[in-house]
Amino acid sequence: MARARTSYVCSSCGYTSAKPLGRCPNCQAWNSFEEEVPAAATGSRGGAYGGVVGGKLTALSTVGRREEPRTSSGIPELDRVLGGGLVAGGVTLIGGEPGIGKSTLLLQVADRVAKLGGTVLYVAGEESLEQIRLRADRLGVALDGGADIQLTRDTRAEHVAALMNEHKPALCIVDSIQTVTVEGDGAPGGVAQVRDGTALLTRAAKETGTATVLVGHVTKDGTVAGPKVMEHIVDTTVFLETVGSFRLLRSVKNRFGQAGELGVFEMRGEGLIAVENPSAAFLAERPLDVPGSVVAATIDGQRPMLLEVQALASKTPYPNARRVVVGLDPRRVDVVLAVLERRLDLTLGGLDVYVNLAGGLKVPDPGLDLAIALAIYSAVVGRALPGNVAVFGEVGLAGEVRSTTGSIRRAEEARRAGYTRLIVPPGLDGHPDGVKSVEEAVAQVWGGAPSSGRKPRAAAERT
């Protein structure tokens, strides 16, 4: 019988090698390889396929239709990201940086579910029960016997699955999956432990109909630590990230809803509080009547929002002008600068140009091109946009303004926020006179022919 070959797996990204390596060639992590011995092959080797007999087949036409029941988390922003609420038997993986608020959010969810009459099982793998009690007191979690949360420090996956099978909780929270152990699979947090623990708890969730939430650590790159197969096992994967003073909850995978949904929260003393109007929150500190400031209608994931695009142009003291971009795609900004210089005859060679998406968000949206163009033009010529103008549209190399995804939702969000003038591509319902080029956009905002930003020839000769 051939000897089973040992392989080595990176604990950070799941990269497999035939021998241990000091540094992972995939994620560049040091000393992250762990030995993994494959299970010995079993069964007779007779026949073409080792004596294995095929299983039962089921025709698709005979499979019944069943809509998975959902339970509201009690937090509308979280329900939005999950596609309508927690799914019975669904497994959700939530990742985020340490201290960002994952445990706080989940304890709030546990409180809401318990108040609605559901049993909640909380597996505390990283904190003591007293620490959880202190957080519960701070968040105002109800601690009466009728709406209580059941805690356990037992992180053995087999025991957690047995508790789920015995009590049939409506919600099970495992904080975190890296502390869960499976008998005979090495140290906690290893590749085999995380993978097998996730698979065992997922199977228990499906069998008991328990909505399960797993907290996952993240690597230095911001991805969930452990083998990538863990994200394939679960039904939903969401990330909690920090943007300025806000917390963004973003879904990147959802088998029961639409991926890309975005929820906005604000961290306060009483926990994570949902921000129902992100557009107003991100525009709250926008200065009025200042050149270089433009309100742009964008879509982050599946959510329309209004953000402020800022631009500043100043004479450069260096031989080569600088281009500094924050929160936007620098390559698209370079394209917009080239279009402005070529199509509008705008002088930019001797100017340092700074472009910023206010609020700390990073949005690689082509629909922000027109807002970038108007912000830079406004900063160069020193003319502010009217306060009731919102902008969106993609800019092509010929200076044309193209339609972009979600145009109707962008326009509706701008109108809801009180912006009555929209500078948008042609063809949008309610705006048949949309702009076809950057030149038309400049003329529609300020009227007349666009200014080149150059000095008159006589003045240039005098200087």
JSON list of N, CA and C in Angstrom, two decimals, residues 15 39 254 282 289:
[
{"chain": "A", "resi": 15, "resn": "TYR", "atom": "N", "xyz": [-2.70, 28.02, 1.37]},
{"chain": "A", "resi": 15, "resn": "TYR", "atom": "CA", "xyz": [-1.80, 27.56, 0.31]},
{"chain": "A", "resi": 15, "resn": "TYR", "atom": "C", "xyz": [-1.16, 26.24, 0.73]},
{"chain": "A", "resi": 39, "resn": "ALA", "atom": "N", "xyz": [-6.29, 11.68, 5.47]},
{"chain": "A", "resi": 39, "resn": "ALA", "atom": "CA", "xyz": [-6.87, 10.46, 6.04]},
{"chain": "A", "resi": 39, "resn": "ALA", "atom": "C", "xyz": [-6.57, 9.28, 5.13]},
{"chain": "A", "resi": 254, "resn": "ASN", "atom": "N", "xyz": [-23.82, 35.89, -0.26]},
{"chain": "A", "resi": 254, "resn": "ASN", "atom": "CA", "xyz": [-25.11, 35.66, 0.37]},
{"chain": "A", "resi": 254, "resn": "ASN", "atom": "C", "xyz": [-25.92, 34.70, -0.49]},
{"chain": "A", "resi": 282, "resn": "PHE", "atom": "N", "xyz": [-22.91, 61.66, 5.67]},
{"chain": "A", "resi": 282, "resn": "PHE", "atom": "CA", "xyz": [-21.65, 61.93, 4.99]},
{"chain": "A", "resi": 282, "resn": "PHE", "atom": "C", "xyz": [-21.56, 63.36, 4.46]},
{"chain": "A", "resi": 289, "resn": "ASP", "atom": "N", "xyz": [-20.79, 76.90, -1.02]},
{"chain": "A", "resi": 289, "resn": "ASP", "atom": "CA", "xyz": [-20.22, 77.99, -1.82]},
{"chain": "A", "resi": 289, "resn": "ASP", "atom": "C", "xyz": [-18.70, 78.01, -1.80]}
]
